Structure formats: C-alpha cells, structure tokens
Amino acid sequence: MQITEFIEKLAEAIEIEDVAALNSDTIFKDLEEWSSLSVMLIIAFFDEEFDKLIEEKDIHSAVTINDLYQIATA
C-alpha cells in the first residue's frame, strides 16, 4: 500500500473529512478530530487493513502519519 492510500484509509477510519489537508508529515494527534476514541479506531484499522496488531503504546509513541505508515508496512 502506498502512503497516499494509507492516508486516505486512515482518514476514513478516524473520520477526518479534509483528506487533502493531510500528508505523511502531519502530526495526527494535533488534528481537530483526534480523540481517545481515535486510538481504538486505529487499532481496528490496523487489524482490518493489515491483519496486524498495533499496541496503544505504539500509537502514543508515533508522531506523524508516516510513523504509523512505517509501523503498518514493517
């Protein structure tokens, strides 16, 4: 999966409407839509899209969307 597709799917998963405003360097925790629920949505997203378990601590240690992408594609 390319980073652009990852960004689109991530935005859908955590309910971000303005996908065009996102890029790999976006600090996802600074997004207006970010909440504690987003962590659970990202865990579900990784399970569904990548059949991969991402732990809450990994999400908290990630800063940018690219950090999440690197975890997903590792």
PDB file of N, CA, C and O in Angstrom:
ATOM      1  N   MET A   1       0.846  -1.175   0.000  1.00  0.00           N
ATOM      2  CA  MET A   1       0.000   0.000   0.000  1.00  0.00           C
ATOM      3  C   MET A   1       0.892   1.239   0.000  1.00  0.00           C
ATOM      4  O   MET A   1       1.827   1.324   0.782  1.00  0.00           O
ATOM      5  N   GLN A   2       0.576   2.160  -0.876  1.00  0.00           N
ATOM      6  CA  GLN A   2       1.314   3.424  -0.948  1.00  0.00           C
ATOM      7  C   GLN A   2       0.859   4.363   0.174  1.00  0.00           C
ATOM      8  O   GLN A   2      -0.247   4.240   0.693  1.00  0.00           O
ATOM      9  N   ILE A   3       1.692   5.328   0.514  1.00  0.00           N
ATOM     10  CA  ILE A   3       1.391   6.260   1.606  1.00  0.00           C
ATOM     11  C   ILE A   3       0.114   7.047   1.336  1.00  0.00           C
ATOM     12  O   ILE A   3      -0.658   7.303   2.255  1.00  0.00           O
ATOM     13  N   THR A   4      -0.142   7.407   0.084  1.00  0.00           N
ATOM     14  CA  THR A   4      -1.349   8.181  -0.216  1.00  0.00           C
ATOM     15  C   THR A   4      -2.613   7.370   0.071  1.00  0.00           C
ATOM     16  O   THR A   4      -3.576   7.903   0.631  1.00  0.00           O
ATOM     17  N   GLU A   5      -2.589   6.097  -0.279  1.00  0.00           N
ATOM     18  CA  GLU A   5      -3.737   5.240   0.012  1.00  0.00           C
ATOM     19  C   GLU A   5      -3.875   5.034   1.522  1.00  0.00           C
ATOM     20  O   GLU A   5      -4.986   5.034   2.059  1.00  0.00           O
ATOM     21  N   PHE A   6      -2.755   4.891   2.211  1.00  0.00           N
ATOM     22  CA  PHE A   6      -2.769   4.744   3.661  1.00  0.00           C
ATOM     23  C   PHE A   6      -3.414   5.969   4.303  1.00  0.00           C
ATOM     24  O   PHE A   6      -4.253   5.841   5.198  1.00  0.00           O
ATOM     25  N   ILE A   7      -3.030   7.151   3.847  1.00  0.00           N
ATOM     26  CA  ILE A   7      -3.586   8.394   4.400  1.00  0.00           C
ATOM     27  C   ILE A   7      -5.096   8.442   4.189  1.00  0.00           C
ATOM     28  O   ILE A   7      -5.842   8.793   5.109  1.00  0.00           O
ATOM     29  N   GLU A   8      -5.551   8.093   2.991  1.00  0.00           N
ATOM     30  CA  GLU A   8      -6.986   8.092   2.706  1.00  0.00           C
ATOM     31  C   GLU A   8      -7.738   7.127   3.614  1.00  0.00           C
ATOM     32  O   GLU A   8      -8.779   7.470   4.178  1.00  0.00           O
ATOM     33  N   LYS A   9      -7.219   5.932   3.774  1.00  0.00           N
ATOM     34  CA  LYS A   9      -7.883   4.921   4.605  1.00  0.00           C
ATOM     35  C   LYS A   9      -7.827   5.285   6.084  1.00  0.00           C
ATOM     36  O   LYS A   9      -8.781   5.065   6.822  1.00  0.00           O
ATOM     37  N   LEU A  10      -6.712   5.854   6.520  1.00  0.00           N
ATOM     38  CA  LEU A  10      -6.594   6.302   7.905  1.00  0.00           C
ATOM     39  C   LEU A  10      -7.598   7.417   8.188  1.00  0.00           C
ATOM     40  O   LEU A  10      -8.273   7.413   9.209  1.00  0.00           O
ATOM     41  N   ALA A  11      -7.698   8.349   7.252  1.00  0.00           N
ATOM     42  CA  ALA A  11      -8.639   9.459   7.414  1.00  0.00           C
ATOM     43  C   ALA A  11     -10.071   8.936   7.526  1.00  0.00           C
ATOM     44  O   ALA A  11     -10.855   9.417   8.351  1.00  0.00           O
ATOM     45  N   GLU A  12     -10.395   7.962   6.718  1.00  0.00           N
ATOM     46  CA  GLU A  12     -11.722   7.359   6.778  1.00  0.00           C
ATOM     47  C   GLU A  12     -11.923   6.665   8.127  1.00  0.00           C
ATOM     48  O   GLU A  12     -12.983   6.798   8.747  1.00  0.00           O
ATOM     49  N   ALA A  13     -10.910   5.970   8.587  1.00  0.00           N
ATOM     50  CA  ALA A  13     -11.014   5.213   9.836  1.00  0.00           C
ATOM     51  C   ALA A  13     -11.235   6.121  11.041  1.00  0.00           C
ATOM     52  O   ALA A  13     -12.022   5.792  11.927  1.00  0.00           O
ATOM     53  N   ILE A  14     -10.571   7.273  11.062  1.00  0.00           N
ATOM     54  CA  ILE A  14     -10.728   8.158  12.225  1.00  0.00           C
ATOM     55  C   ILE A  14     -11.608   9.363  11.901  1.00  0.00           C
ATOM     56  O   ILE A  14     -11.617  10.335  12.631  1.00  0.00           O
ATOM     57  N   GLU A  15     -12.340   9.239  10.816  1.00  0.00           N
ATOM     58  CA  GLU A  15     -13.403  10.180  10.445  1.00  0.00           C
ATOM     59  C   GLU A  15     -12.907  11.607  10.235  1.00  0.00           C
ATOM     60  O   GLU A  15     -13.451  12.564  10.784  1.00  0.00           O
ATOM     61  N   ILE A  16     -11.875  11.741   9.400  1.00  0.00           N
ATOM     62  CA  ILE A  16     -11.363  13.054   9.003  1.00  0.00           C
ATOM     63  C   ILE A  16     -11.912  13.367   7.628  1.00  0.00           C
ATOM     64  O   ILE A  16     -11.720  12.595   6.693  1.00  0.00           O
ATOM     65  N   GLU A  17     -12.597  14.494   7.514  1.00  0.00           N
ATOM     66  CA  GLU A  17     -13.238  14.837   6.245  1.00  0.00           C
ATOM     67  C   GLU A  17     -12.275  15.477   5.252  1.00  0.00           C
ATOM     68  O   GLU A  17     -12.374  15.243   4.058  1.00  0.00           O
ATOM     69  N   ASP A  18     -11.355  16.289   5.714  1.00  0.00           N
ATOM     70  CA  ASP A  18     -10.468  17.030   4.815  1.00  0.00           C
ATOM     71  C   ASP A  18      -9.168  16.258   4.578  1.00  0.00           C
ATOM     72  O   ASP A  18      -8.111  16.604   5.095  1.00  0.00           O
ATOM     73  N   VAL A  19      -9.266  15.196   3.782  1.00  0.00           N
ATOM     74  CA  VAL A  19      -8.110  14.348   3.490  1.00  0.00           C
ATOM     75  C   VAL A  19      -7.021  15.137   2.774  1.00  0.00           C
ATOM     76  O   VAL A  19      -5.832  14.900   2.977  1.00  0.00           O
ATOM     77  N   ALA A  20      -7.401  16.090   1.954  1.00  0.00           N
ATOM     78  CA  ALA A  20      -6.437  16.875   1.179  1.00  0.00           C
ATOM     79  C   ALA A  20      -5.481  17.653   2.084  1.00  0.00           C
ATOM     80  O   ALA A  20      -4.369  17.984   1.669  1.00  0.00           O
ATOM     81  N   ALA A  21      -5.880  17.913   3.311  1.00  0.00           N
ATOM     82  CA  ALA A  21      -5.030  18.668   4.233  1.00  0.00           C
ATOM     83  C   ALA A  21      -3.987  17.778   4.905  1.00  0.00           C
ATOM     84  O   ALA A  21      -3.119  18.265   5.620  1.00  0.00           O
ATOM     85  N   LEU A  22      -4.063  16.480   4.665  1.00  0.00           N
ATOM     86  CA  LEU A  22      -3.155  15.536   5.307  1.00  0.00           C
ATOM     87  C   LEU A  22      -1.995  15.165   4.391  1.00  0.00           C
ATOM     88  O   LEU A  22      -2.147  15.103   3.181  1.00  0.00           O
ATOM     89  N   ASN A  23      -0.839  14.909   5.009  1.00  0.00           N
ATOM     90  CA  ASN A  23       0.303  14.357   4.293  1.00  0.00           C
ATOM     91  C   ASN A  23       1.100  13.508   5.259  1.00  0.00           C
ATOM     92  O   ASN A  23       0.742  13.383   6.435  1.00  0.00           O
ATOM     93  N   SER A  24       2.160  12.921   4.801  1.00  0.00           N
ATOM     94  CA  SER A  24       2.916  11.991   5.640  1.00  0.00           C
ATOM     95  C   SER A  24       3.532  12.664   6.868  1.00  0.00           C
ATOM     96  O   SER A  24       3.792  12.007   7.869  1.00  0.00           O
ATOM     97  N   ASP A  25       3.750  13.987   6.808  1.00  0.00           N
ATOM     98  CA  ASP A  25       4.351  14.709   7.926  1.00  0.00           C
ATOM     99  C   ASP A  25       3.328  15.283   8.897  1.00  0.00           C
ATOM    100  O   ASP A  25       3.708  15.930   9.886  1.00  0.00           O
ATOM    101  N   THR A  26       2.054  15.056   8.639  1.00  0.00           N
ATOM    102  CA  THR A  26       1.006  15.566   9.521  1.00  0.00           C
ATOM    103  C   THR A  26       1.132  14.926  10.900  1.00  0.00           C
ATOM    104  O   THR A  26       1.261  13.710  11.025  1.00  0.00           O
ATOM    105  N   ILE A  27       1.103  15.754  11.917  1.00  0.00           N
ATOM    106  CA  ILE A  27       1.099  15.273  13.300  1.00  0.00           C
ATOM    107  C   ILE A  27      -0.345  14.945  13.644  1.00  0.00           C
ATOM    108  O   ILE A  27      -1.157  15.834  13.897  1.00  0.00           O
ATOM    109  N   PHE A  28      -0.665  13.662  13.593  1.00  0.00           N
ATOM    110  CA  PHE A  28      -2.059  13.246  13.669  1.00  0.00           C
ATOM    111  C   PHE A  28      -2.719  13.583  15.007  1.00  0.00           C
ATOM    112  O   PHE A  28      -3.919  13.831  15.059  1.00  0.00           O
ATOM    113  N   LYS A  29      -1.969  13.651  16.072  1.00  0.00           N
ATOM    114  CA  LYS A  29      -2.551  13.969  17.385  1.00  0.00           C
ATOM    115  C   LYS A  29      -2.948  15.439  17.495  1.00  0.00           C
ATOM    116  O   LYS A  29      -3.688  15.815  18.406  1.00  0.00           O
ATOM    117  N   ASP A  30      -2.467  16.267  16.579  1.00  0.00           N
ATOM    118  CA  ASP A  30      -2.836  17.684  16.570  1.00  0.00           C
ATOM    119  C   ASP A  30      -4.107  17.950  15.769  1.00  0.00           C
ATOM    120  O   ASP A  30      -4.600  19.072  15.749  1.00  0.00           O
ATOM    121  N   LEU A  31      -4.624  16.922  15.116  1.00  0.00           N
ATOM    122  CA  LEU A  31      -5.827  17.097  14.304  1.00  0.00           C
ATOM    123  C   LEU A  31      -7.035  17.356  15.193  1.00  0.00           C
ATOM    124  O   LEU A  31      -7.157  16.782  16.281  1.00  0.00           O
ATOM    125  N   GLU A  32      -7.914  18.203  14.719  1.00  0.00           N
ATOM    126  CA  GLU A  32      -9.127  18.552  15.468  1.00  0.00           C
ATOM    127  C   GLU A  32      -9.957  17.313  15.791  1.00  0.00           C
ATOM    128  O   GLU A  32     -10.566  17.216  16.856  1.00  0.00           O
ATOM    129  N   GLU A  33      -9.955  16.349  14.883  1.00  0.00           N
ATOM    130  CA  GLU A  33     -10.769  15.144  15.048  1.00  0.00           C
ATOM    131  C   GLU A  33     -10.167  14.127  16.024  1.00  0.00           C
ATOM    132  O   GLU A  33     -10.820  13.147  16.382  1.00  0.00           O
ATOM    133  N   TRP A  34      -8.919  14.337  16.437  1.00  0.00           N
ATOM    134  CA  TRP A  34      -8.242  13.371  17.288  1.00  0.00           C
ATOM    135  C   TRP A  34      -8.891  13.318  18.668  1.00  0.00           C
ATOM    136  O   TRP A  34      -9.170  14.336  19.284  1.00  0.00           O
ATOM    137  N   SER A  35      -9.120  12.103  19.147  1.00  0.00           N
ATOM    138  CA  SER A  35      -9.682  11.888  20.486  1.00  0.00           C
ATOM    139  C   SER A  35      -9.204  10.537  21.001  1.00  0.00           C
ATOM    140  O   SER A  35      -8.531   9.787  20.284  1.00  0.00           O
ATOM    141  N   SER A  36      -9.573  10.224  22.209  1.00  0.00           N
ATOM    142  CA  SER A  36      -9.195   8.926  22.764  1.00  0.00           C
ATOM    143  C   SER A  36      -9.829   7.786  21.962  1.00  0.00           C
ATOM    144  O   SER A  36      -9.262   6.697  21.865  1.00  0.00           O
ATOM    145  N   LEU A  37     -10.969   8.028  21.369  1.00  0.00           N
ATOM    146  CA  LEU A  37     -11.621   7.030  20.520  1.00  0.00           C
ATOM    147  C   LEU A  37     -10.767   6.729  19.285  1.00  0.00           C
ATOM    148  O   LEU A  37     -10.762   5.599  18.792  1.00  0.00           O
ATOM    149  N   SER A  38     -10.028   7.705  18.816  1.00  0.00           N
ATOM    150  CA  SER A  38      -9.183   7.524  17.635  1.00  0.00           C
ATOM    151  C   SER A  38      -8.175   6.399  17.826  1.00  0.00           C
ATOM    152  O   SER A  38      -7.846   5.685  16.868  1.00  0.00           O
ATOM    153  N   VAL A  39      -7.678   6.242  19.034  1.00  0.00           N
ATOM    154  CA  VAL A  39      -6.721   5.164  19.315  1.00  0.00           C
ATOM    155  C   VAL A  39      -7.367   3.815  19.016  1.00  0.00           C
ATOM    156  O   VAL A  39      -6.785   2.966  18.336  1.00  0.00           O
ATOM    157  N   MET A  40      -8.591   3.621  19.499  1.00  0.00           N
ATOM    158  CA  MET A  40      -9.291   2.362  19.266  1.00  0.00           C
ATOM    159  C   MET A  40      -9.588   2.177  17.779  1.00  0.00           C
ATOM    160  O   MET A  40      -9.496   1.061  17.253  1.00  0.00           O
ATOM    161  N   LEU A  41      -9.915   3.263  17.098  1.00  0.00           N
ATOM    162  CA  LEU A  41     -10.194   3.186  15.665  1.00  0.00           C
ATOM    163  C   LEU A  41      -8.944   2.812  14.870  1.00  0.00           C
ATOM    164  O   LEU A  41      -9.019   2.053  13.904  1.00  0.00           O
ATOM    165  N   ILE A  42      -7.793   3.320  15.280  1.00  0.00           N
ATOM    166  CA  ILE A  42      -6.542   2.974  14.609  1.00  0.00           C
ATOM    167  C   ILE A  42      -6.195   1.502  14.850  1.00  0.00           C
ATOM    168  O   ILE A  42      -5.755   0.804  13.933  1.00  0.00           O
ATOM    169  N   ILE A  43      -6.424   1.023  16.056  1.00  0.00           N
ATOM    170  CA  ILE A  43      -6.175  -0.391  16.352  1.00  0.00           C
ATOM    171  C   ILE A  43      -7.041  -1.265  15.442  1.00  0.00           C
ATOM    172  O   ILE A  43      -6.555  -2.231  14.848  1.00  0.00           O
ATOM    173  N   ALA A  44      -8.309  -0.907  15.306  1.00  0.00           N
ATOM    174  CA  ALA A  44      -9.218  -1.655  14.435  1.00  0.00           C
ATOM    175  C   ALA A  44      -8.786  -1.543  12.975  1.00  0.00           C
ATOM    176  O   ALA A  44      -8.832  -2.522  12.228  1.00  0.00           O
ATOM    177  N   PHE A  45      -8.361  -0.355  12.548  1.00  0.00           N
ATOM    178  CA  PHE A  45      -7.886  -0.115  11.188  1.00  0.00           C
ATOM    179  C   PHE A  45      -6.699  -1.018  10.861  1.00  0.00           C
ATOM    180  O   PHE A  45      -6.660  -1.662   9.810  1.00  0.00           O
ATOM    181  N   PHE A  46      -5.729  -1.098  11.758  1.00  0.00           N
ATOM    182  CA  PHE A  46      -4.560  -1.945  11.530  1.00  0.00           C
ATOM    183  C   PHE A  46      -4.956  -3.413  11.444  1.00  0.00           C
ATOM    184  O   PHE A  46      -4.428  -4.153  10.620  1.00  0.00           O
ATOM    185  N   ASP A  47      -5.868  -3.825  12.301  1.00  0.00           N
ATOM    186  CA  ASP A  47      -6.322  -5.210  12.291  1.00  0.00           C
ATOM    187  C   ASP A  47      -7.034  -5.528  10.982  1.00  0.00           C
ATOM    188  O   ASP A  47      -6.760  -6.545  10.345  1.00  0.00           O
ATOM    189  N   GLU A  48      -7.912  -4.646  10.563  1.00  0.00           N
ATOM    190  CA  GLU A  48      -8.717  -4.887   9.364  1.00  0.00           C
ATOM    191  C   GLU A  48      -7.904  -4.783   8.074  1.00  0.00           C
ATOM    192  O   GLU A  48      -7.994  -5.640   7.198  1.00  0.00           O
ATOM    193  N   GLU A  49      -7.107  -3.748   7.939  1.00  0.00           N
ATOM    194  CA  GLU A  49      -6.382  -3.488   6.695  1.00  0.00           C
ATOM    195  C   GLU A  49      -5.080  -4.277   6.567  1.00  0.00           C
ATOM    196  O   GLU A  49      -4.667  -4.614   5.465  1.00  0.00           O
ATOM    197  N   PHE A  50      -4.410  -4.524   7.680  1.00  0.00           N
ATOM    198  CA  PHE A  50      -3.071  -5.114   7.628  1.00  0.00           C
ATOM    199  C   PHE A  50      -2.972  -6.446   8.365  1.00  0.00           C
ATOM    200  O   PHE A  50      -1.905  -7.053   8.373  1.00  0.00           O
ATOM    201  N   ASP A  51      -4.059  -6.861   9.015  1.00  0.00           N
ATOM    202  CA  ASP A  51      -4.055  -8.065   9.838  1.00  0.00           C
ATOM    203  C   ASP A  51      -2.873  -8.003  10.799  1.00  0.00           C
ATOM    204  O   ASP A  51      -2.090  -8.945  10.941  1.00  0.00           O
ATOM    205  N   LYS A  52      -2.712  -6.833  11.408  1.00  0.00           N
ATOM    206  CA  LYS A  52      -1.567  -6.560  12.274  1.00  0.00           C
ATOM    207  C   LYS A  52      -2.067  -5.916  13.562  1.00  0.00           C
ATOM    208  O   LYS A  52      -2.956  -5.078  13.538  1.00  0.00           O
ATOM    209  N   LEU A  53      -1.461  -6.317  14.671  1.00  0.00           N
ATOM    210  CA  LEU A  53      -1.790  -5.732  15.958  1.00  0.00           C
ATOM    211  C   LEU A  53      -0.872  -4.544  16.201  1.00  0.00           C
ATOM    212  O   LEU A  53       0.348  -4.669  16.135  1.00  0.00           O
ATOM    213  N   ILE A  54      -1.464  -3.395  16.450  1.00  0.00           N
ATOM    214  CA  ILE A  54      -0.691  -2.230  16.880  1.00  0.00           C
ATOM    215  C   ILE A  54      -1.126  -1.946  18.307  1.00  0.00           C
ATOM    216  O   ILE A  54      -2.312  -1.937  18.612  1.00  0.00           O
ATOM    217  N   GLU A  55      -0.165  -1.789  19.166  1.00  0.00           N
ATOM    218  CA  GLU A  55      -0.471  -1.548  20.566  1.00  0.00           C
ATOM    219  C   GLU A  55      -0.655  -0.068  20.823  1.00  0.00           C
ATOM    220  O   GLU A  55      -0.123   0.784  20.104  1.00  0.00           O
ATOM    221  N   GLU A  56      -1.406   0.224  21.858  1.00  0.00           N
ATOM    222  CA  GLU A  56      -1.685   1.612  22.224  1.00  0.00           C
ATOM    223  C   GLU A  56      -0.385   2.385  22.452  1.00  0.00           C
ATOM    224  O   GLU A  56      -0.262   3.538  22.039  1.00  0.00           O
ATOM    225  N   LYS A  57       0.602   1.746  23.055  1.00  0.00           N
ATOM    226  CA  LYS A  57       1.885   2.425  23.311  1.00  0.00           C
ATOM    227  C   LYS A  57       2.583   2.809  22.011  1.00  0.00           C
ATOM    228  O   LYS A  57       3.257   3.834  21.940  1.00  0.00           O
ATOM    229  N   ASP A  58       2.403   1.996  20.951  1.00  0.00           N
ATOM    230  CA  ASP A  58       2.999   2.318  19.651  1.00  0.00           C
ATOM    231  C   ASP A  58       2.324   3.533  19.027  1.00  0.00           C
ATOM    232  O   ASP A  58       2.979   4.362  18.395  1.00  0.00           O
ATOM    233  N   ILE A  59       1.024   3.628  19.198  1.00  0.00           N
ATOM    234  CA  ILE A  59       0.289   4.794  18.682  1.00  0.00           C
ATOM    235  C   ILE A  59       0.735   6.043  19.432  1.00  0.00           C
ATOM    236  O   ILE A  59       0.964   7.087  18.828  1.00  0.00           O
ATOM    237  N   HIS A  60       0.869   5.929  20.757  1.00  0.00           N
ATOM    238  CA  HIS A  60       1.278   7.090  21.552  1.00  0.00           C
ATOM    239  C   HIS A  60       2.718   7.514  21.262  1.00  0.00           C
ATOM    240  O   HIS A  60       3.036   8.699  21.362  1.00  0.00           O
ATOM    241  N   SER A  61       3.572   6.578  20.883  1.00  0.00           N
ATOM    242  CA  SER A  61       4.954   6.948  20.585  1.00  0.00           C
ATOM    243  C   SER A  61       5.112   7.486  19.153  1.00  0.00           C
ATOM    244  O   SER A  61       6.080   8.178  18.859  1.00  0.00           O
ATOM    245  N   ALA A  62       4.162   7.178  18.279  1.00  0.00           N
ATOM    246  CA  ALA A  62       4.190   7.715  16.914  1.00  0.00           C
ATOM    247  C   ALA A  62       3.817   9.198  16.953  1.00  0.00           C
ATOM    248  O   ALA A  62       3.023   9.624  17.787  1.00  0.00           O
ATOM    249  N   VAL A  63       4.382   9.954  16.020  1.00  0.00           N
ATOM    250  CA  VAL A  63       4.108  11.386  15.968  1.00  0.00           C
ATOM    251  C   VAL A  63       3.378  11.759  14.677  1.00  0.00           C
ATOM    252  O   VAL A  63       2.350  12.420  14.714  1.00  0.00           O
ATOM    253  N   THR A  64       3.921  11.307  13.561  1.00  0.00           N
ATOM    254  CA  THR A  64       3.351  11.684  12.262  1.00  0.00           C
ATOM    255  C   THR A  64       2.587  10.513  11.638  1.00  0.00           C
ATOM    256  O   THR A  64       2.721   9.370  12.070  1.00  0.00           O
ATOM    257  N   ILE A  65       1.847  10.834  10.603  1.00  0.00           N
ATOM    258  CA  ILE A  65       1.154   9.786   9.854  1.00  0.00           C
ATOM    259  C   ILE A  65       2.180   8.818   9.272  1.00  0.00           C
ATOM    260  O   ILE A  65       1.952   7.617   9.223  1.00  0.00           O
ATOM    261  N   ASN A  66       3.315   9.335   8.855  1.00  0.00           N
ATOM    262  CA  ASN A  66       4.365   8.464   8.317  1.00  0.00           C
ATOM    263  C   ASN A  66       4.845   7.464   9.367  1.00  0.00           C
ATOM    264  O   ASN A  66       5.159   6.321   9.030  1.00  0.00           O
ATOM    265  N   ASP A  67       4.908   7.867  10.625  1.00  0.00           N
ATOM    266  CA  ASP A  67       5.296   6.935  11.683  1.00  0.00           C
ATOM    267  C   ASP A  67       4.327   5.753  11.734  1.00  0.00           C
ATOM    268  O   ASP A  67       4.749   4.601  11.861  1.00  0.00           O
ATOM    269  N   LEU A  68       3.028   6.037  11.632  1.00  0.00           N
ATOM    270  CA  LEU A  68       2.026   4.973  11.618  1.00  0.00           C
ATOM    271  C   LEU A  68       2.178   4.105  10.374  1.00  0.00           C
ATOM    272  O   LEU A  68       2.069   2.881  10.451  1.00  0.00           O
ATOM    273  N   TYR A  69       2.449   4.743   9.250  1.00  0.00           N
ATOM    274  CA  TYR A  69       2.645   4.016   7.994  1.00  0.00           C
ATOM    275  C   TYR A  69       3.828   3.059   8.103  1.00  0.00           C
ATOM    276  O   TYR A  69       3.765   1.922   7.653  1.00  0.00           O
ATOM    277  N   GLN A  70       4.904   3.515   8.717  1.00  0.00           N
ATOM    278  CA  GLN A  70       6.094   2.663   8.882  1.00  0.00           C
ATOM    279  C   GLN A  70       5.787   1.448   9.758  1.00  0.00           C
ATOM    280  O   GLN A  70       6.258   0.344   9.468  1.00  0.00           O
ATOM    281  N   ILE A  71       4.976   1.633  10.781  1.00  0.00           N
ATOM    282  CA  ILE A  71       4.577   0.517  11.628  1.00  0.00           C
ATOM    283  C   ILE A  71       3.720  -0.456  10.812  1.00  0.00           C
ATOM    284  O   ILE A  71       3.894  -1.659  10.886  1.00  0.00           O
ATOM    285  N   ALA A  72       2.810   0.089  10.015  1.00  0.00           N
ATOM    286  CA  ALA A  72       1.893  -0.750   9.227  1.00  0.00           C
ATOM    287  C   ALA A  72       2.630  -1.568   8.182  1.00  0.00           C
ATOM    288  O   ALA A  72       2.262  -2.705   7.918  1.00  0.00           O
ATOM    289  N   THR A  73       3.656  -1.003   7.600  1.00  0.00           N
ATOM    290  CA  THR A  73       4.324  -1.664   6.478  1.00  0.00           C
ATOM    291  C   THR A  73       5.597  -2.401   6.881  1.00  0.00           C
ATOM    292  O   THR A  73       6.278  -2.958   6.021  1.00  0.00           O
ATOM    293  N   ALA A  74       5.906  -2.385   8.161  1.00  0.00           N
ATOM    294  CA  ALA A  74       7.123  -3.071   8.636  1.00  0.00           C
ATOM    295  C   ALA A  74       6.969  -4.577   8.594  1.00  0.00           C
ATOM    296  O   ALA A  74       5.915  -5.112   8.716  1.00  0.00           O
TER     297      ALA A  74
END
